[in-house]
Structure formats: C-alpha cells, structure tokens
Short mmCIF file of C-alpha atoms and ligand atoms in Angstrom, two decimals:
data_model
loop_
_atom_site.label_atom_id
_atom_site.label_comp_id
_atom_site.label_asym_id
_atom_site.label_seq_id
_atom_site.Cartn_x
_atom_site.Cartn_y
_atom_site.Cartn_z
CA UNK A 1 -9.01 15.91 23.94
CA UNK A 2 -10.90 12.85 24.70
CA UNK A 3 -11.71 9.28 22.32
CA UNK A 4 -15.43 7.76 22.65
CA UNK A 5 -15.51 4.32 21.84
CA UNK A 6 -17.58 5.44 18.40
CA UNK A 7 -14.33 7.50 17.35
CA UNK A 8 -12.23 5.73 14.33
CA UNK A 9 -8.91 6.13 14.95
CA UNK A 10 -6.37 4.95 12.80
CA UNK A 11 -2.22 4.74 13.38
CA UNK A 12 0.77 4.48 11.09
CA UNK A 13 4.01 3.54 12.41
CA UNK A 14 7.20 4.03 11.55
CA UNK A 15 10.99 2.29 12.49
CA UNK A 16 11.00 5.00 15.17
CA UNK A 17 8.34 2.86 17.41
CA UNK A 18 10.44 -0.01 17.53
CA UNK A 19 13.80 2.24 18.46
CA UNK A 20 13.12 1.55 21.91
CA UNK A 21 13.00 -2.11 21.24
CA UNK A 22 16.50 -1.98 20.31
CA UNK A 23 16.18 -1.88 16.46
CA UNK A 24 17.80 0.80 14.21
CA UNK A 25 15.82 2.96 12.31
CA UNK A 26 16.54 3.45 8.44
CA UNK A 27 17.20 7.46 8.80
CA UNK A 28 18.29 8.42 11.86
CA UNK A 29 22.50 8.93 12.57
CA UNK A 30 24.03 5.07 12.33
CA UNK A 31 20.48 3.85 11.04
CA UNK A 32 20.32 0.96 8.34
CA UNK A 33 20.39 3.14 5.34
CA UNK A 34 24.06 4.66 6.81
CA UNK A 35 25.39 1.09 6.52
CA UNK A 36 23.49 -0.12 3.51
CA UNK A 37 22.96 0.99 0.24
CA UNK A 38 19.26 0.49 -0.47
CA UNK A 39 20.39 -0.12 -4.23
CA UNK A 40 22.48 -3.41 -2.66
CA UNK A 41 19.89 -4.87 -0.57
CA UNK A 42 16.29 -3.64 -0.89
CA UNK A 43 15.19 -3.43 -4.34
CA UNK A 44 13.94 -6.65 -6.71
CA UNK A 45 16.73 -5.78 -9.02
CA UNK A 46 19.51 -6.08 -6.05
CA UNK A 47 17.98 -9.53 -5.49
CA UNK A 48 18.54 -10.41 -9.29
CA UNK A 49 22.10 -9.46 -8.92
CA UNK A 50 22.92 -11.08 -5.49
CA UNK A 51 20.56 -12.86 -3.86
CA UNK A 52 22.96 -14.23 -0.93
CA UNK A 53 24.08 -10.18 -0.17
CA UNK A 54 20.43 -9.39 0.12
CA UNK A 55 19.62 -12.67 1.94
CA UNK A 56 23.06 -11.39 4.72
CA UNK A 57 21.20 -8.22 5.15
CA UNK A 58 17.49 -9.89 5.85
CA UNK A 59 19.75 -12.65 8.34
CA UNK A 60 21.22 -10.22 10.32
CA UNK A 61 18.15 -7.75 10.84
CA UNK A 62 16.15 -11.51 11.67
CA UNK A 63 18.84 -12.46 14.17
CA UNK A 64 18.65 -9.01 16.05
CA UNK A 65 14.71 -9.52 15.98
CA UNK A 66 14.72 -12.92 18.02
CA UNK A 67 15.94 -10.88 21.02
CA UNK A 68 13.66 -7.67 20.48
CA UNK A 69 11.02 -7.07 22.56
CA UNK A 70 7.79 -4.57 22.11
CA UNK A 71 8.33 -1.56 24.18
CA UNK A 72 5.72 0.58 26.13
CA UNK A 73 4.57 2.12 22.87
CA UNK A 74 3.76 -0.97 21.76
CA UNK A 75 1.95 -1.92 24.54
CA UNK A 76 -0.02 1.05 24.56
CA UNK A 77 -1.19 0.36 21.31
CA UNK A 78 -2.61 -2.51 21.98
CA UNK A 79 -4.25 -0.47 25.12
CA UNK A 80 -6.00 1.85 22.24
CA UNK A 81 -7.21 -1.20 20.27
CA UNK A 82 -8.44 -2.76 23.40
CA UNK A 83 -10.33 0.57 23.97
CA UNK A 84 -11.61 1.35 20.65
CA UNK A 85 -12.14 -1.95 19.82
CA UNK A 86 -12.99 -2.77 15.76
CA UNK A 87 -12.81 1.20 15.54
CA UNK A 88 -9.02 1.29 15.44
CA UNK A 89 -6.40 -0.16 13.18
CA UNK A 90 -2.64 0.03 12.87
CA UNK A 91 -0.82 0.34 9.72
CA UNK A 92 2.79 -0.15 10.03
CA UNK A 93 5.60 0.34 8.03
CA UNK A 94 7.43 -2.29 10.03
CA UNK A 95 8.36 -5.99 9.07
CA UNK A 96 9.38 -6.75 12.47
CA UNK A 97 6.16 -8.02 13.78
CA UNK A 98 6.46 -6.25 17.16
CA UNK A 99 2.77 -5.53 17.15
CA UNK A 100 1.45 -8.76 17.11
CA UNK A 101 3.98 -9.61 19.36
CA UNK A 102 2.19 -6.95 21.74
CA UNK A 103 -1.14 -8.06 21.12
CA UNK A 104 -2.51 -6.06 18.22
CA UNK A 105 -4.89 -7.59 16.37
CA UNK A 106 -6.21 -5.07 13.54
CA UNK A 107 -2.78 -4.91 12.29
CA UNK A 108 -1.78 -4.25 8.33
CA UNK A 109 2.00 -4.42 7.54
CA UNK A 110 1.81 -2.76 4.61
CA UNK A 111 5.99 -3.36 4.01
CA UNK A 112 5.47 -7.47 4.79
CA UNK A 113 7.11 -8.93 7.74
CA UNK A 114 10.65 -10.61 8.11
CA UNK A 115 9.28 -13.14 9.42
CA UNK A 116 7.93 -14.99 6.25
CA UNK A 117 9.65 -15.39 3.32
CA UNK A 118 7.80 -16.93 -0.23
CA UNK A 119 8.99 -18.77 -3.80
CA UNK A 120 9.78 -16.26 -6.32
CA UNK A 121 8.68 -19.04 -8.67
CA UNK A 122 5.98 -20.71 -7.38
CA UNK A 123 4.65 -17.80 -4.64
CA UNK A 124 4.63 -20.61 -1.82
CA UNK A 125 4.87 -18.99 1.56
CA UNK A 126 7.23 -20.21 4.26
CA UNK A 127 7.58 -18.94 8.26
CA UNK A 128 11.32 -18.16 8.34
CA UNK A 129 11.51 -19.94 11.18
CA UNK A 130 10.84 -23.47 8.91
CA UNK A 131 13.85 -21.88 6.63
CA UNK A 132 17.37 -23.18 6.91
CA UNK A 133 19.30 -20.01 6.83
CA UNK A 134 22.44 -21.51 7.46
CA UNK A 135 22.65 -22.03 3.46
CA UNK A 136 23.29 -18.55 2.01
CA UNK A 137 19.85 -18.94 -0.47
CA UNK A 138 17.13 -20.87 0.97
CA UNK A 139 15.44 -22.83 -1.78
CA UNK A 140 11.70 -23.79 -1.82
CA UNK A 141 10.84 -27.55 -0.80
CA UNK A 142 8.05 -27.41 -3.34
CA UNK A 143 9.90 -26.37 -6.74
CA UNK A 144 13.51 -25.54 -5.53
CA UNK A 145 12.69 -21.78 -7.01
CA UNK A 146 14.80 -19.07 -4.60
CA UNK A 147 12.94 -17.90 -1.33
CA UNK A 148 13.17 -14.25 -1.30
CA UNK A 149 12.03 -12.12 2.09
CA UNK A 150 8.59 -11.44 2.05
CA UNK A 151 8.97 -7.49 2.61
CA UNK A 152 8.30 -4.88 0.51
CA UNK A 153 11.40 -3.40 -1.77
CA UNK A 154 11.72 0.24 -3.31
CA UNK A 155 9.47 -0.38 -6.76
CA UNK A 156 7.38 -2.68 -5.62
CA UNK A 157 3.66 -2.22 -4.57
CA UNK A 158 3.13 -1.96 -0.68
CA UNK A 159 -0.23 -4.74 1.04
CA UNK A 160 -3.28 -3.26 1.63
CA UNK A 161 -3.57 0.03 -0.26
CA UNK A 162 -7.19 -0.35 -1.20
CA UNK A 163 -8.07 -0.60 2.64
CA UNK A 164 -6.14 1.15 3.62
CA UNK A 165 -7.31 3.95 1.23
CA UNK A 166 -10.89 3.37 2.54
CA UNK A 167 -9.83 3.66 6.64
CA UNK A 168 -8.11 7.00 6.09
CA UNK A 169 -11.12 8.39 4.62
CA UNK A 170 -13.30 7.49 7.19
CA UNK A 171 -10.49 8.19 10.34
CA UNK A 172 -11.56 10.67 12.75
CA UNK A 173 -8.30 10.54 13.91
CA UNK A 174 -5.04 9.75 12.05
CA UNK A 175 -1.73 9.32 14.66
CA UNK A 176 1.40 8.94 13.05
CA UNK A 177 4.63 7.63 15.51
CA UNK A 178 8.11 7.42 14.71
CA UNK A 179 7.96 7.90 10.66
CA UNK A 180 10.32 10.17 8.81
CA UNK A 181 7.43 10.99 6.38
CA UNK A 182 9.46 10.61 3.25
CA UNK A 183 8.97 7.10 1.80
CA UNK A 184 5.66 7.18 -0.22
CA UNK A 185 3.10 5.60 -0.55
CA UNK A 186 2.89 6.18 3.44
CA UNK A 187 3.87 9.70 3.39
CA UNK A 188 0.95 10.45 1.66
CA UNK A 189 -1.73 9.54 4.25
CA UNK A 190 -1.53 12.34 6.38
CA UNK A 191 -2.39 14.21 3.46
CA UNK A 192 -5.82 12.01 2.68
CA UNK A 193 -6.58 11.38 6.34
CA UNK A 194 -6.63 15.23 6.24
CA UNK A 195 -8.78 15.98 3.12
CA UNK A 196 -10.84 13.41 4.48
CA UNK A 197 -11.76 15.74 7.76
CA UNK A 198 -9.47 13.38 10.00
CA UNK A 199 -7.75 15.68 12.93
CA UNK A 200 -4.24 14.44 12.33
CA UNK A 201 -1.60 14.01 15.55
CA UNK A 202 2.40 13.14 14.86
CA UNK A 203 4.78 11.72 17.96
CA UNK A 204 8.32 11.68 16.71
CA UNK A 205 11.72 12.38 17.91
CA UNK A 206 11.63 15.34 15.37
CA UNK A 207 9.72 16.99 13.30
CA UNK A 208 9.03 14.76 9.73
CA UNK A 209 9.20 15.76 6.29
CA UNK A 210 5.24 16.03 5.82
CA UNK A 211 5.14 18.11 9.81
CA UNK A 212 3.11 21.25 8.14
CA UNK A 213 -0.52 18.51 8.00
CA UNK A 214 -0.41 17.41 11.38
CA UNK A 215 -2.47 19.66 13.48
CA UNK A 216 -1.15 18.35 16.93
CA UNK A 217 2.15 17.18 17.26
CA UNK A 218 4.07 16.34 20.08
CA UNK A 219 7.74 15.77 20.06
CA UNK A 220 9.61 13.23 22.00
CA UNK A 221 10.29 9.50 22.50
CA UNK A 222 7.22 7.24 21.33
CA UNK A 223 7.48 4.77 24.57
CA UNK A 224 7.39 7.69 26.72
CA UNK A 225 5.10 10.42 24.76
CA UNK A 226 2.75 7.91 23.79
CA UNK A 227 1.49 6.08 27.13
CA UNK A 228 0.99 9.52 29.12
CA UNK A 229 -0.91 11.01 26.06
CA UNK A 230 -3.48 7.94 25.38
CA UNK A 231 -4.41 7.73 29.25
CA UNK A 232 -5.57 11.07 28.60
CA UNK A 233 -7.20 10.50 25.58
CA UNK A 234 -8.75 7.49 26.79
CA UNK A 235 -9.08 8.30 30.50
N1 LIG B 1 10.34 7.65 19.23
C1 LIG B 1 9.75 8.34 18.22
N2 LIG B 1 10.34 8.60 17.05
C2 LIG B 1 11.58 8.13 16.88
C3 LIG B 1 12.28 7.40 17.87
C4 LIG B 1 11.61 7.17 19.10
N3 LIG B 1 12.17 6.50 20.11
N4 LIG B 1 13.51 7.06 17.40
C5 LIG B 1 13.58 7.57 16.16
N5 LIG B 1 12.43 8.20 15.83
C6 LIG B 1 12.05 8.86 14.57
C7 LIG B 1 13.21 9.46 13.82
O1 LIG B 1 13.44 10.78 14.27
C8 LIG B 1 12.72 9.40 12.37
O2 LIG B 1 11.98 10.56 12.03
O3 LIG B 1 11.53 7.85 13.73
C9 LIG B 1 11.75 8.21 12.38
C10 LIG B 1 12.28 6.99 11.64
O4 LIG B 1 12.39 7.30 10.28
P1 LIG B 1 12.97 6.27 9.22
O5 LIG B 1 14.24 5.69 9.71
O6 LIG B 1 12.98 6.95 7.91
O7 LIG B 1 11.90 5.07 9.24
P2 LIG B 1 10.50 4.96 8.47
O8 LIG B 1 9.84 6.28 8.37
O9 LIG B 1 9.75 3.85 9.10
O10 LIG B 1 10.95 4.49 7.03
C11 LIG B 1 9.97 4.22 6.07
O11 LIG B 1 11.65 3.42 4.58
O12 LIG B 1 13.53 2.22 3.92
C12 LIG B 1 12.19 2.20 4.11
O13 LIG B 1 10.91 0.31 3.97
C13 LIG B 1 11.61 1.09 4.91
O14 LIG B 1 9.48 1.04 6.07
C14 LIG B 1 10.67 1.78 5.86
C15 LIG B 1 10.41 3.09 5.17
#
C-alpha cells in the first residue's frame, strides 16, 4: 500500500499515542479512570459540586505535561502531514497538546486542550500558563467568574463536529492510533469514514471496541508500529 500526495488521509488519536510520552491512558490497567471517578472530576455537574477537586485533578495531569515530550509517533505524524500536505488532518482526542508540540499543524482537538482554561461567566480565554494555580480556583481577571479547564467533559458537545463530519466523508483513508473505541462521538467515525468509501487502518496495543470496521489493523506499540508502516506508505 502506497499514499500519493492527492490521497486524503485523515487520523484520530487516542491517549494510547501519548503512552509513550509518559502519560496514562484513561482505560488501560492503572490508567486515569482506575484512580478517578469520571463522576468526581470530568463532568460539568462535578465542577458545580467541587470545583477545587476537579481543578486537583486538571493540576496534576498539567504538572506531569510540562515534562512530557512527543514520542516517535508523534513525530511521524507530523512526517505524514509534511507529506500529504493540506490533504491530511489529525483529530485527536487528546488535551495534551503533544501534536503541536511535534509540529502538526492541521490539528483539531476535538476534547480541548489543558493547556487553556476560560470564564464560566464571561467565556474569556486564558493560557494556563498566565493562571495562578497555586490558589485552589483560579478566578478570571476580567469578572472574577471561576476559570474552569477548557476540555471537553462527559455531556458536553466535543469542537469541530461539523468538520470534522465533512473530512471523514471525503477521507480516502481513515487511521485510528491508540483509541479504545468506546467514548462517542469519536467511536463513531470509523463507522462514517467507512460508509463514506474510506479504507479504514487501526494501530493499537489491542484490539478496540469498534475492531470489526477497520479493514487493516495492525497491533502493537504506536511509536514503534507507526514509523516503520508510514515509510512504507510514503516511501
Ligand atoms: N500504542 C498504541 N496503543 C496504545 C498504547 C501504545 N503505546 N498504549 C495504550 N494503547 C491503547 C490501549 O490499549 C487502549 O485501547 O490505547 C487505548 C487507550 O484507550 P483509552 O484509555 O480509553 O483512551 P481514549 O480512547 O483516548 O479515550 C477516549 O475518553 O475519558 C475520555 O475524554 C477522554 O479523550 C478521552 C476519551
């Protein structure tokens, strides 16, 4: 299997590509959802009840991210994106900005990134780095309303849905890397990417939930499946 430059290819990742970076997954054995219940810290109504335990939670997984660095899959994403140019985009699942930090450009994180945080009252945005997060809320500068993470919580409405609704019809190919497959609205694409004519390819350390519509899959770690497989497809 080969990729011409005219090919649209389009990629969803997953916690699983940033595993290798030294970041726990939500799923896997000892992954955040083992320590965490996702009632406590990721949903709007576990902010309403305690802010500063959700805030702890969004600290910690910031502090851990300082350190992180992208790993070869990352890198060889950017390697695709180089190659195919305006013809491939990521969408990622991730809020830990590793791909820009690798040098993606066409990059949607459809869950938001850690790494801002906006007003619940007044919708300013803020870079967390300009946040004091020594104080166990951060208030906004503008209205004093509470600064909540800007990520996505379970019930809320993920970015980009609209465009990214209109790049999985039009993928001819639709790679999914390190995602469990289980947390919809993502979990879902394979399925549209697939309707859509897309040929559909899945790296993971096993086999996801939604395994039966990828036509190739190939099983293994992302940083070392992934930069063998797109020198081929590239090559
Ligand atoms: N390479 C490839 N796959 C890996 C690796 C690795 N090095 N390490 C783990 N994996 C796989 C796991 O086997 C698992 O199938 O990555 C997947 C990670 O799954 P989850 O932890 O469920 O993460 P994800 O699919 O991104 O979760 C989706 O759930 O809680 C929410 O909002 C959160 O965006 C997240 C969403």
């Amino acid at each position: 299997m080969r990729f011409s430059k005219s090919d649209r290819i389009v990629v969803l990742t997953g916690a699983g590509i940033s595993a290798e970076s030294g970041l726990k997954t939500f799923r896997d054995s000892d992954g955040l959802w083992e320590n965490y219940r996702v009632e406590d810290v990721a949903t709007p109504q576990a902010f309403h009840r305690n802010p500063e335990l959700v805030w702890e939670f969004y600290k910690q997984r910031y502090e851990q991210l300082k350190t992180a660095k992208p790993n070869p899959a990352h890198f060889t994403l950017k390697k695709l994106e180089d190659f195919a140019q305006t013809n491939f985009s990521l969408i990622t699942q991730n809020v830990d900005g590793l791909h820009f930090q690798a040098g993606n450009n066409n990059v949607l994180e459809m869950h938001g990134s850690i790494l801002r945080c906006f007003c619940v009252k007044c919708r300013n945005n803020y870079p967390i780095s300009d946040v004091d997060l020594e104080k166990p809320i951060p208030f906004c500068e503008k209205c004093k309303g509470m600064l909540r993470p800007d990520v996505v919580w379970f019930g809320e409405i993920p970015y980009h849905l609209e465009k990214i609704n209109i790049l999985l019809q039009k993928a001819d190919y639709f790679i999914i890397i390190g995602t469990s497959g289980v947390v919809y609205p993502a979990a879902g694409f394979l399925q549209t990417a697939k309707y859509y004519g897309a040929m559909t390819i899945g790296i993971n350390r096993e086999k996801p939930a939604n395994y039966y519509l990828i036509d190739k899959f190939y099983l293994g770690k992302a940083g070392e499946v992934l930069p063998k497989l797109v020198d081929e497809w590239i090559e």
